Coordinates of C-alpha atoms and ligand atoms in Angstrom, one line a residue:
M62 CA -0.2 0.3 0.0
A63 CA 1.5 3.3 -1.2
I64 CA 1.3 6.6 1.9
S65 CA -0.8 8.7 0.2
Q66 CA -1.2 12.5 1.4
E67 CA -4.9 11.6 3.0
L68 CA -3.1 8.7 5.1
L69 CA -0.9 10.4 6.4
N70 CA -3.2 13.9 7.9
K71 CA -5.9 10.7 9.0
I72 CA -2.9 9.6 11.4
T73 CA -1.9 12.5 12.8
S74 CA -5.8 13.9 13.2
K75 CA -5.8 11.8 15.9
L76 CA -2.3 12.7 17.5
D77 CA -1.5 14.6 19.4
I78 CA 1.5 16.2 19.1
V79 CA 2.4 18.1 23.0
E80 CA 1.4 14.4 23.4
I81 CA 4.4 13.2 21.6
V82 CA 6.1 15.6 22.3
S83 CA 6.1 14.8 25.9
S84 CA 6.0 11.8 26.3
S85 CA 9.3 11.2 24.5
G86 CA 10.9 13.3 26.8
V87 CA 10.5 16.4 26.7
T88 CA 9.9 18.5 29.7
L89 CA 6.9 20.8 28.1
T90 CA 5.9 24.7 29.7
K91 CA 2.9 26.4 28.4
K92 CA 3.0 29.5 26.9
G93 CA 0.5 31.6 25.5
A94 CA -1.5 29.4 22.7
N95 CA 2.3 27.3 22.5
Y96 CA 4.4 24.6 24.8
V97 CA 8.3 25.4 24.9
G98 CA 11.2 23.5 25.7
L99 CA 14.2 23.0 25.6
C100 CA 14.9 20.7 21.6
P101 CA 16.3 16.8 21.4
F102 CA 17.7 18.0 18.6
H103 CA 20.9 20.5 19.4
D104 CA 22.1 21.3 22.4
D105 CA 19.6 23.1 23.8
K106 CA 20.4 25.4 27.1
N107 CA 16.8 27.7 26.6
P108 CA 14.1 26.7 25.4
S109 CA 14.0 26.4 21.6
L110 CA 11.9 24.5 20.5
T111 CA 7.9 25.6 19.7
V112 CA 4.9 22.9 20.1
S113 CA 1.4 24.0 18.6
P114 CA -1.6 22.5 19.2
D115 CA -3.1 24.0 17.1
K116 CA -1.2 23.4 14.0
Q117 CA 0.0 20.1 15.4
I118 CA 3.2 21.4 15.0
Y119 CA 7.2 21.7 16.4
K120 CA 9.4 24.3 14.9
C121 CA 12.5 24.7 17.1
F122 CA 14.4 28.2 16.8
S123 CA 17.7 27.3 17.0
C124 CA 18.9 24.8 15.1
G125 CA 15.1 23.8 12.7
A126 CA 14.6 20.9 13.0
G127 CA 10.0 21.3 12.6
G128 CA 7.5 19.4 11.7
N129 CA 4.5 16.5 12.2
S130 CA 3.6 14.6 14.7
I131 CA 5.4 12.2 12.0
T132 CA 8.7 13.5 11.7
Y133 CA 9.0 13.3 15.4
I134 CA 8.8 10.0 15.5
K135 CA 10.8 9.7 12.7
E136 CA 13.5 12.5 13.7
K137 CA 13.8 11.5 17.8
E138 CA 14.0 8.7 17.1
N139 CA 16.2 7.7 13.8
I140 CA 14.0 5.5 12.2
P141 CA 13.3 5.7 8.3
F142 CA 9.7 7.6 7.7
I143 CA 7.9 4.2 6.6
D144 CA 8.4 3.1 10.4
A145 CA 7.6 6.2 11.9
V146 CA 4.5 6.3 9.9
K147 CA 3.7 2.5 11.0
K148 CA 4.4 3.1 14.4
A149 CA 2.3 6.9 14.4
A150 CA -0.1 4.9 12.7
D151 CA -0.2 2.7 15.5
L152 CA -0.6 5.0 18.1
A153 CA -3.1 6.9 16.1
G154 CA -5.0 3.6 16.0
I155 CA -4.9 2.9 12.5
T156 CA -4.1 -0.4 10.6
V157 CA -2.2 0.5 7.7
D158 CA -0.8 -1.7 5.3
I159 CA 2.8 -0.2 4.8
E160 CA 6.0 -2.3 2.7
S161 CA 8.7 -2.2 4.6
K162 CA 12.6 -1.5 3.5
Y163 CA 12.5 -5.2 4.7
S164 CA 11.9 -8.4 3.0
E165 CA 9.7 -10.4 6.3
E166 CA 12.7 -13.1 5.4
Q167 CA 15.0 -9.5 6.2
M168 CA 12.9 -9.4 9.0
R169 CA 12.2 -12.7 10.5
Y170 CA 16.9 -13.1 10.0
F171 CA 16.4 -9.9 12.2
K172 CA 15.2 -11.5 15.2
I173 CA 16.8 -14.5 14.8
M174 CA 19.6 -11.6 15.2
E175 CA 18.1 -9.8 18.1
N176 CA 17.0 -13.7 19.7
A177 CA 20.4 -14.1 19.4
K178 CA 22.2 -10.7 20.9
D179 CA 19.5 -11.9 24.5
F180 CA 21.0 -15.2 24.5
Y181 CA 24.5 -13.9 24.2
Q182 CA 24.1 -11.7 26.8
L183 CA 22.1 -14.0 29.7
Y184 CA 25.4 -16.4 29.0
L185 CA 27.8 -13.3 30.0
N186 CA 25.3 -11.7 32.8
N187 CA 24.7 -15.9 34.4
T188 CA 27.0 -17.8 34.1
E189 CA 30.3 -18.9 35.7
E190 CA 32.2 -19.4 31.9
G191 CA 30.5 -15.4 32.1
L192 CA 31.8 -14.7 35.3
K193 CA 35.6 -14.6 33.6
A194 CA 34.5 -13.0 30.7
L195 CA 33.9 -9.4 33.1
A196 CA 36.7 -9.8 35.1
Y197 CA 37.8 -9.4 31.7
L198 CA 35.9 -6.6 30.6
K199 CA 36.5 -4.7 33.7
A200 CA 40.5 -5.5 33.5
R201 CA 39.7 -2.7 30.2
D202 CA 37.3 -0.8 32.3
I203 CA 34.4 -1.9 30.2
D204 CA 32.0 -1.7 33.8
E205 CA 28.0 -2.4 33.1
S206 CA 26.6 0.0 32.3
M207 CA 29.2 0.1 28.9
I208 CA 28.0 -4.2 28.7
E209 CA 23.8 -3.2 28.6
R210 CA 25.1 0.1 26.8
F211 CA 26.9 -2.1 23.9
Q212 CA 24.9 -4.5 24.0
I213 CA 28.0 -7.2 25.2
G214 CA 27.4 -10.6 25.5
L215 CA 29.5 -14.0 25.5
A216 CA 29.3 -16.9 23.4
S217 CA 29.6 -20.5 25.3
S218 CA 33.1 -22.5 25.4
E219 CA 30.8 -25.5 24.5
S220 CA 30.2 -26.0 20.4
K221 CA 26.9 -26.2 20.4
M222 CA 25.3 -24.0 22.9
L223 CA 23.3 -21.8 21.2
Y224 CA 22.3 -24.1 18.4
N225 CA 20.6 -27.1 20.6
E226 CA 18.9 -23.8 21.7
F227 CA 17.9 -21.8 18.8
K228 CA 16.6 -25.3 17.0
K229 CA 13.8 -25.1 19.1
Q230 CA 12.4 -22.1 17.7
F231 CA 14.0 -21.4 14.4
S232 CA 15.1 -23.9 11.1
E233 CA 18.4 -24.2 10.7
L234 CA 18.4 -22.6 7.3
D235 CA 17.6 -19.9 9.2
L236 CA 21.0 -19.8 11.1
L237 CA 23.3 -21.0 9.1
N238 CA 22.2 -18.1 6.5
V239 CA 22.6 -15.5 9.7
G240 CA 25.7 -17.6 10.3
L241 CA 24.4 -17.6 13.5
I242 CA 26.0 -21.8 12.6
R243 CA 28.1 -23.5 10.8
K244 CA 27.7 -27.3 8.8
T245 CA 30.7 -29.6 9.6
G246 CA 29.6 -33.0 7.7
D247 CA 26.5 -33.3 8.7
D248 CA 26.3 -31.5 11.7
Y249 CA 25.8 -28.3 13.6
Y250 CA 28.4 -25.9 15.4
D251 CA 28.2 -22.6 16.1
T252 CA 30.4 -19.9 14.8
F253 CA 31.6 -18.5 18.2
Q254 CA 32.7 -19.8 20.6
S255 CA 34.6 -18.7 23.7
R256 CA 34.2 -15.6 22.5
I257 CA 33.3 -11.8 24.2
I258 CA 29.7 -10.7 21.6
F259 CA 29.7 -7.4 19.7
P260 CA 26.6 -6.9 18.1
L261 CA 26.7 -5.3 14.9
K262 CA 24.0 -3.3 13.7
N263 CA 22.2 -1.7 10.5
E264 CA 22.2 2.4 9.7
D265 CA 18.3 1.5 11.7
G266 CA 19.5 -0.3 14.7
H267 CA 18.9 -3.9 13.6
I268 CA 20.7 -6.3 14.6
V269 CA 22.4 -7.8 12.0
G270 CA 25.8 -9.2 12.3
F271 CA 28.3 -10.0 15.4
S272 CA 32.2 -9.9 16.4
G273 CA 34.0 -11.9 18.4
R274 CA 36.9 -11.2 20.3
I275 CA 38.3 -14.4 21.9
Y276 CA 39.4 -13.0 25.8
N277 CA 41.8 -15.6 26.9
K278 CA 45.1 -15.2 27.1
D279 CA 45.9 -19.1 25.7
D280 CA 44.1 -18.6 22.2
R281 CA 45.2 -20.0 19.5
F282 CA 42.1 -18.9 17.6
A283 CA 42.3 -15.3 16.1
K284 CA 41.7 -11.9 18.0
Y285 CA 38.7 -10.8 16.2
L286 CA 36.0 -13.1 13.9
N287 CA 33.4 -11.6 12.6
S288 CA 29.8 -12.2 10.9
S289 CA 30.0 -12.6 6.9
D290 CA 28.6 -11.6 4.2
N291 CA 24.6 -13.2 5.0
A292 CA 21.3 -11.5 3.4
I293 CA 21.2 -9.2 6.1
F294 CA 24.6 -9.0 6.5
N295 CA 26.7 -6.7 3.6
K296 CA 30.8 -5.1 5.9
G297 CA 31.4 -2.2 3.3
N298 CA 27.2 -0.8 4.1
I299 CA 28.2 -0.8 8.4
L300 CA 29.4 1.7 10.4
Y301 CA 29.5 0.4 13.7
N302 CA 27.8 2.4 16.1
F303 CA 26.0 4.7 14.3
S304 CA 21.9 4.0 14.8
D305 CA 23.0 4.8 18.7
A306 CA 25.1 8.0 17.4
K307 CA 22.4 9.8 15.1
T308 CA 20.9 11.7 17.6
E309 CA 24.9 13.3 18.9
I310 CA 26.2 13.7 15.9
K311 CA 23.6 15.3 14.5
K312 CA 24.0 17.3 17.8
T313 CA 27.4 17.6 17.8
N314 CA 27.7 18.3 13.3
F315 CA 30.9 16.0 13.6
V316 CA 31.6 12.2 13.8
Y317 CA 34.8 10.6 13.9
L318 CA 35.1 8.1 12.0
F319 CA 37.0 5.2 13.3
E320 CA 38.8 1.8 12.0
G321 CA 37.3 -1.2 14.7
F322 CA 34.7 -0.9 17.6
M323 CA 37.2 -0.9 20.9
D324 CA 38.2 2.6 19.9
V325 CA 34.4 3.8 19.7
I326 CA 33.9 2.2 23.1
A327 CA 37.4 3.3 24.7
L328 CA 35.5 6.9 23.7
H329 CA 32.6 6.5 25.4
K330 CA 34.5 5.4 28.1
I331 CA 35.1 9.5 27.8
G332 CA 31.3 10.4 27.9
I333 CA 32.2 10.9 23.1
N334 CA 29.4 10.0 21.9
N335 CA 29.4 11.2 18.5
T336 CA 30.9 8.3 17.1
A337 CA 30.9 5.8 14.1
A338 CA 33.6 2.7 12.8
I339 CA 34.3 1.9 9.6
M340 CA 34.7 -2.1 11.5
G341 CA 38.1 -2.0 8.8
T342 CA 40.4 0.5 7.3
S343 CA 39.0 0.9 4.5
L344 CA 36.0 4.0 4.3
T345 CA 33.1 2.9 1.1
D346 CA 31.1 3.8 -1.1
N347 CA 27.8 3.3 1.4
Q348 CA 29.5 3.8 4.9
I349 CA 29.1 7.4 4.1
R350 CA 26.0 7.8 2.2
L351 CA 25.0 7.0 5.7
I352 CA 27.1 9.4 7.3
Q353 CA 26.5 12.1 4.9
T354 CA 21.5 12.0 6.1
V355 CA 22.9 13.1 9.3
T356 CA 26.2 15.0 8.7
N357 CA 29.0 16.8 6.1
N358 CA 32.0 17.5 8.7
V359 CA 33.5 14.0 9.7
I360 CA 37.1 13.5 11.1
L361 CA 39.5 10.7 11.3
S362 CA 40.7 9.4 13.4
L363 CA 42.6 5.6 12.4
D364 CA 45.2 3.9 13.0
G365 CA 48.4 5.3 13.6
D366 CA 51.2 2.6 11.3
E367 CA 50.8 2.2 7.6
A368 CA 48.2 0.4 7.1
G369 CA 45.9 3.0 8.9
I370 CA 47.6 6.1 7.4
H371 CA 47.2 4.4 4.0
A372 CA 43.6 4.0 4.5
T373 CA 43.1 8.0 5.6
Q374 CA 44.1 9.1 2.1
K375 CA 42.0 7.5 0.7
A376 CA 39.5 8.1 2.6
I377 CA 39.8 11.3 2.8
F378 CA 40.4 12.0 -1.0
L379 CA 36.4 9.4 -0.9
L380 CA 35.4 11.7 1.5
H381 CA 36.5 15.0 -0.8
R382 CA 34.4 13.7 -3.7
Y383 CA 31.4 13.7 -1.6
K384 CA 32.2 17.1 -0.6
F385 CA 32.9 16.8 3.0
N386 CA 34.7 18.7 5.1
T387 CA 37.6 16.6 6.5
R388 CA 40.3 16.8 9.7
V389 CA 42.6 14.3 10.8
I390 CA 43.8 13.4 14.7
L391 CA 46.5 10.9 14.7
L392 CA 47.3 10.0 18.2
P393 CA 51.3 10.4 18.6
D394 CA 53.8 7.1 18.7
G395 CA 50.8 4.4 17.1
L396 CA 48.8 4.6 19.9
D397 CA 45.7 3.7 19.6
P398 CA 43.1 5.9 22.2
D399 CA 42.2 2.5 24.0
D400 CA 46.7 2.6 24.4
Y401 CA 46.3 7.0 25.2
L402 CA 44.0 6.6 27.8
K403 CA 45.9 3.7 30.1
K404 CA 48.3 5.7 29.3
Y405 CA 47.7 9.7 30.1
G406 CA 44.1 8.3 31.2
K407 CA 40.7 10.2 30.4
D408 CA 41.7 14.2 30.4
K409 CA 44.0 13.8 28.6
L410 CA 43.1 12.0 26.8
K411 CA 40.2 13.8 26.0
Q412 CA 41.7 17.7 25.8
F413 CA 43.4 15.7 22.4
Y414 CA 40.4 14.9 21.0
E415 CA 39.1 18.6 21.3
N416 CA 42.2 19.8 20.8
N417 CA 44.4 18.3 18.1
S418 CA 42.5 17.1 14.2
V419 CA 44.8 19.0 11.3
S420 CA 43.2 19.9 8.0
A421 CA 43.0 17.2 5.7
I422 CA 45.5 18.6 4.0
D423 CA 48.0 19.1 6.2
Y424 CA 47.5 15.6 6.5
L425 CA 48.7 14.7 3.9
Y426 CA 51.7 17.1 2.8
N427 CA 52.5 15.8 6.6
I428 CA 52.7 12.5 5.5
E429 CA 53.9 13.3 2.0
K430 CA 56.5 14.8 3.3
R431 CA 57.8 12.4 5.8
K432 CA 59.7 11.3 2.9
L433 CA 61.2 14.0 1.8
N434 CA 65.1 14.6 2.3
K435 CA 66.4 17.9 0.9
D436 CA 69.1 16.8 -0.4
D437 CA 68.2 14.3 -3.0
V438 CA 67.5 15.6 -5.9
E439 CA 65.1 12.9 -6.6
S440 CA 62.9 12.6 -3.5
K441 CA 62.4 16.4 -4.6
L442 CA 60.5 15.1 -7.1
A443 CA 59.4 13.1 -5.7
F444 CA 57.4 14.9 -2.9
K445 CA 56.5 17.6 -5.6
N446 CA 55.2 14.6 -8.1
S447 CA 53.1 13.7 -5.7
I448 CA 51.5 16.9 -3.6
F449 CA 51.0 18.2 -7.3
N450 CA 48.2 14.6 -7.4
V451 CA 46.9 16.0 -3.5
L452 CA 46.5 18.7 -5.4
H453 CA 45.0 17.3 -8.6
E454 CA 42.0 16.1 -6.4
Y455 CA 40.8 19.3 -4.3
N456 CA 41.3 20.9 -7.5
S457 CA 40.9 23.9 -5.6
I458 CA 43.3 27.3 -7.4
A459 CA 43.1 28.6 -4.2
L460 CA 44.8 26.6 -2.9
N461 CA 46.5 25.4 -5.6
E462 CA 48.6 28.2 -4.5
I463 CA 48.8 28.1 -0.5
I464 CA 49.8 24.5 -1.4
L465 CA 52.3 25.9 -3.7
K466 CA 53.9 28.7 -2.3
K467 CA 54.6 26.0 1.2
L468 CA 56.2 23.6 -1.2
S469 CA 58.4 25.9 -3.6
E470 CA 59.8 26.6 0.5
E471 CA 60.2 23.9 1.7
I472 CA 61.7 22.6 -1.8
D473 CA 63.7 25.2 -3.0
I474 CA 62.1 25.5 -6.1
S475 CA 60.3 29.1 -7.2
Y476 CA 56.8 29.3 -7.2
E477 CA 56.2 30.5 -10.3
S478 CA 57.6 27.2 -11.8
L479 CA 56.0 24.7 -10.2
V480 CA 52.4 26.6 -10.9
A481 CA 54.1 26.1 -14.9
D482 CA 54.4 22.8 -13.6
Y483 CA 51.8 21.8 -12.8
N484 CA 49.5 23.6 -14.9
R485 CA 51.8 20.9 -17.3
Q486 CA 50.4 17.9 -16.2
P487 CA 46.7 16.6 -17.3
K488 CA 43.9 18.5 -16.0
Q489 CA 42.1 15.3 -16.4
R490 CA 42.2 14.6 -13.1
I491 CA 39.4 15.5 -12.2
I492 CA 36.7 15.0 -9.0
T493 CA 34.1 13.7 -11.1
T494 CA 30.5 14.6 -9.0
P495 CA 28.9 11.5 -6.9
N496 CA 26.1 12.0 -8.4
A497 CA 27.2 11.4 -12.5
V498 CA 29.4 8.0 -10.8
T499 CA 26.2 6.6 -8.9
K500 CA 23.9 7.2 -12.0
T501 CA 23.6 3.3 -13.0
V502 CA 24.1 3.1 -16.5
Q503 CA 22.3 0.7 -18.8
V504 CA 24.4 -1.5 -20.5
D505 CA 24.0 -5.1 -22.2
K506 CA 25.8 -7.4 -19.6
E507 CA 27.5 -8.8 -22.2
E508 CA 29.4 -4.9 -21.6
Q509 CA 28.7 -4.6 -18.1
I510 CA 31.0 -8.1 -18.6
K511 CA 34.0 -6.3 -20.1
N512 CA 33.2 -2.7 -18.1
R513 CA 34.4 -5.1 -15.6
F514 CA 37.8 -5.9 -16.8
L515 CA 38.2 -3.3 -18.3
T516 CA 37.8 -1.0 -15.2
A517 CA 40.8 -4.4 -13.7
E518 CA 43.1 -3.3 -16.7
Q519 CA 42.5 1.2 -16.6
K520 CA 43.4 0.3 -12.7
L521 CA 46.8 -1.7 -12.9
V522 CA 47.3 1.7 -15.7
E523 CA 46.7 4.2 -12.7
L524 CA 48.4 1.3 -10.4
S525 CA 51.7 1.6 -12.9
V526 CA 51.7 5.0 -12.5
A527 CA 52.5 5.0 -8.6
S528 CA 55.3 3.4 -9.6
K529 CA 58.2 1.7 -10.3
R530 CA 57.7 -1.5 -8.0
N531 CA 54.1 -1.3 -8.5
C532 CA 55.4 -0.6 -13.1
M533 CA 56.9 -3.9 -12.6
E534 CA 54.7 -6.3 -10.2
I535 CA 52.4 -5.5 -12.8
I536 CA 53.6 -6.6 -16.0
S537 CA 54.9 -10.0 -14.3
G538 CA 51.8 -11.0 -13.1
L539 CA 49.7 -10.2 -15.5
D540 CA 52.4 -12.4 -18.5
N541 CA 50.6 -10.7 -20.7
S542 CA 46.9 -10.7 -20.7
F543 CA 44.7 -7.6 -21.3
V544 CA 41.6 -6.7 -22.6
D545 CA 42.1 -3.3 -24.2
K546 CA 44.8 -3.0 -26.7
D547 CA 46.1 0.5 -25.9
N548 CA 46.2 -0.2 -23.0
Y549 CA 48.5 -3.2 -23.5
H550 CA 50.7 -0.4 -25.6
L551 CA 51.0 1.6 -22.7
F552 CA 51.9 -0.4 -20.1
L553 CA 54.6 -1.6 -23.1
H554 CA 55.6 2.6 -22.9
L555 CA 56.2 2.5 -19.1
R556 CA 58.2 -0.8 -19.2
E557 CA 60.1 1.0 -20.9
Y558 CA 59.9 4.9 -19.3
Y559 CA 60.8 2.5 -16.4
N560 CA 63.8 1.0 -17.3
Q561 CA 65.0 4.4 -18.2
Y562 CA 63.6 6.7 -15.3
E563 CA 63.5 5.2 -11.3
E564 CA 60.4 8.6 -10.6
F565 CA 56.9 9.2 -12.8
D566 CA 56.7 12.8 -14.6
F567 CA 53.2 13.6 -17.2
G568 CA 55.0 15.7 -19.0
L569 CA 58.5 13.1 -20.2
F570 CA 55.6 9.9 -20.2
E571 CA 53.6 12.0 -22.7
S572 CA 55.8 12.9 -25.2
N573 CA 56.5 10.1 -26.1
L574 CA 52.4 8.2 -26.3
S575 CA 50.4 8.7 -29.9
A576 CA 47.2 10.9 -29.6
K577 CA 45.4 7.2 -28.6
E578 CA 47.3 5.8 -25.8
K579 CA 47.0 9.7 -23.8
E580 CA 43.5 9.5 -24.1
K581 CA 43.2 6.2 -22.8
L582 CA 46.1 7.4 -20.1
D583 CA 43.6 9.8 -19.4
Q584 CA 40.8 7.8 -18.3
A585 CA 42.5 5.0 -16.4
L586 CA 43.9 8.5 -13.9
K587 CA 40.5 9.7 -14.2
P588 CA 39.9 9.0 -10.3
K589 CA 37.0 5.8 -9.5
Y590 CA 35.4 4.5 -6.6
D591 CA 36.9 1.7 -5.9
F592 CA 39.6 2.2 -3.9
D593 CA 39.6 -1.4 -2.3
A594 CA 41.7 -2.3 -5.2
N595 CA 44.4 -4.9 -5.1
I596 CA 46.9 -5.4 -7.3
K597 CA 46.8 -9.3 -7.2
D598 CA 43.0 -8.8 -7.2
L599 CA 43.3 -6.6 -11.0
I600 CA 46.0 -8.8 -12.9
N601 CA 43.3 -11.7 -11.8
D602 CA 40.1 -10.6 -13.1
V603 CA 41.7 -9.4 -16.1
K604 CA 43.6 -12.5 -16.6
A605 CA 40.1 -13.9 -16.1
Y606 CA 38.7 -12.4 -18.8
V607 CA 41.7 -13.9 -21.5
I608 CA 40.5 -16.8 -20.1
I609 CA 36.2 -16.5 -20.4
E610 CA 36.6 -15.3 -23.9
N611 CA 38.7 -18.5 -25.0
E612 CA 35.8 -20.3 -22.8
K613 CA 33.1 -18.6 -25.8
L614 CA 35.8 -18.6 -28.4
A615 CA 35.4 -23.2 -28.1
N616 CA 32.4 -23.9 -27.3
A617 CA 31.0 -21.4 -29.7
G618 CA 28.9 -22.7 -32.3
S619 CA 30.5 -25.3 -35.5
P620 CA 33.9 -26.7 -36.2
E621 CA 34.5 -23.9 -39.3
E622 CA 32.3 -21.4 -37.2
K623 CA 34.6 -21.5 -34.0
L624 CA 38.1 -21.2 -36.4
G625 CA 37.0 -18.6 -38.8
K626 CA 35.5 -16.8 -34.6
K627 CA 39.3 -17.8 -33.6
I628 CA 40.6 -16.0 -36.4
K629 CA 39.0 -13.4 -35.9
K630 CA 39.1 -12.7 -32.7
K631 CA 43.1 -13.6 -31.9
R632 CA 44.0 -9.6 -32.5
H633 CA 41.8 -9.3 -29.3
I634 CA 42.7 -11.3 -27.0
T635 CA 46.4 -10.9 -28.5
R636 CA 48.8 -11.9 -25.8
F637 CA 51.9 -9.5 -25.1
G638 CA 54.8 -12.0 -27.0
D639 CA 52.5 -11.4 -30.1
R640 CA 52.8 -8.6 -30.1
G641 CA 55.4 -9.0 -33.0
N642 CA 53.5 -11.1 -35.6
N643 CA 50.1 -9.0 -35.1
Ligands
LIG212 ZN1 17.0 22.2 17.8

């Protein structure tokens, strides 16, 4: 059933906005024809929220929040509009049949996960084993209120504890599908055993997975075990703590982004709650879209090791494309928030988080500068090029001027020379707006498959340009396979180039390319969304294309046809080694 304006009117007409606002915990005082109270949507000191019983609306004159009963429920509980309508209809005593955002199957899975969460919590709080786990948590300064707040539980060391209980209520297939149990041979076992359990929720607060941490010192197993992706869980689509932190993020209008949930918990200890964790090192487009629904300001606080630095750089560029304001906080000496807390205490950590963020551009500049050796010409050029790349991503004339002036002093090259050099670089690394890229283009299946492989190949070109080491690894890894002939020529040019030079220089490299090849290079260097690319996977993709194409040839038509196609196709799937024969 679609939601008509008529239905919405019917629902709101049966509700009283004053009652809805007060029952959500806001104290309202009568003032003339209206009521006023502290606004729950921003950090309100003087009552800025006005509720009008006549018009049946609320309005905050400080933060601008406003609407009717349904809007209020939606905003206050941070639930999707549809769910707010359902809830409001319930309150109004109206039966509605609205299609939910989730399928029946997904709703069933959510229920199983909710039950599992309760089961793990019960086990933590009522067993011998639980006492040991509670002691472990206590030693980590995670007290009862935090266990409740983060719904922490415990998976038993018995291998079928959950299974034996849950098979009474749920089907084995469902339990397998949500990843709570595993099948070995003909038998089922609990996925999580002997681990402290942290529920992972989606943006609407439904539990979709779990992360289990070992707590026995002598344990030989991996420190963390996460649910694998399933019908309700996709790691790249969720942010730890996001559904619970939405209100706080809206209020403060920024979010601290961390790598793991322990960081979120550490920050909670010092009263900072506008936090979320990406549960890994790579921030994804979908995670950014979630954040976008509540704020455009991010303070990145990933780990200080090399992987964390790399992830921070990628996240900055990605966030920039979504027009976020990004700052970075890096704790000293590679410490994570929990380590820092132990070493320096709560006040110091709080101070650090409140005062020590730097702008993303300063962060990027300083990271590149770490490698700079001012006595070495190549190092200076490499530094210059890496800063150019950063500026290309930002594509701002004002920023170019500021940074190029700074760079000029740093490496003792005149500002004018740097500008001239910068302007000689290809202009194609222009930021593509997220909208332009996410627009779905209808292409037929065959074309789609080819595009996928082509993207992999282009990404390899981009990575080859980035460093000599990449380039050599890629060319030897590809072992002469390629999807597109011009890309293949680019690899040959790159190999020649790197045989002569250590550092990449656009001007120099481009001077040896044909117009067609230049176009291919530009295409490959255009920023794309997939930052997760790893050289080995990409190489395998390109090789898979060659294998698929060959199989197609082998299976198609009569022997004569096959032969004909093979000859025709041969040029297309030429390998490096065949070049001389064409
Ligand atoms: Zn407000």
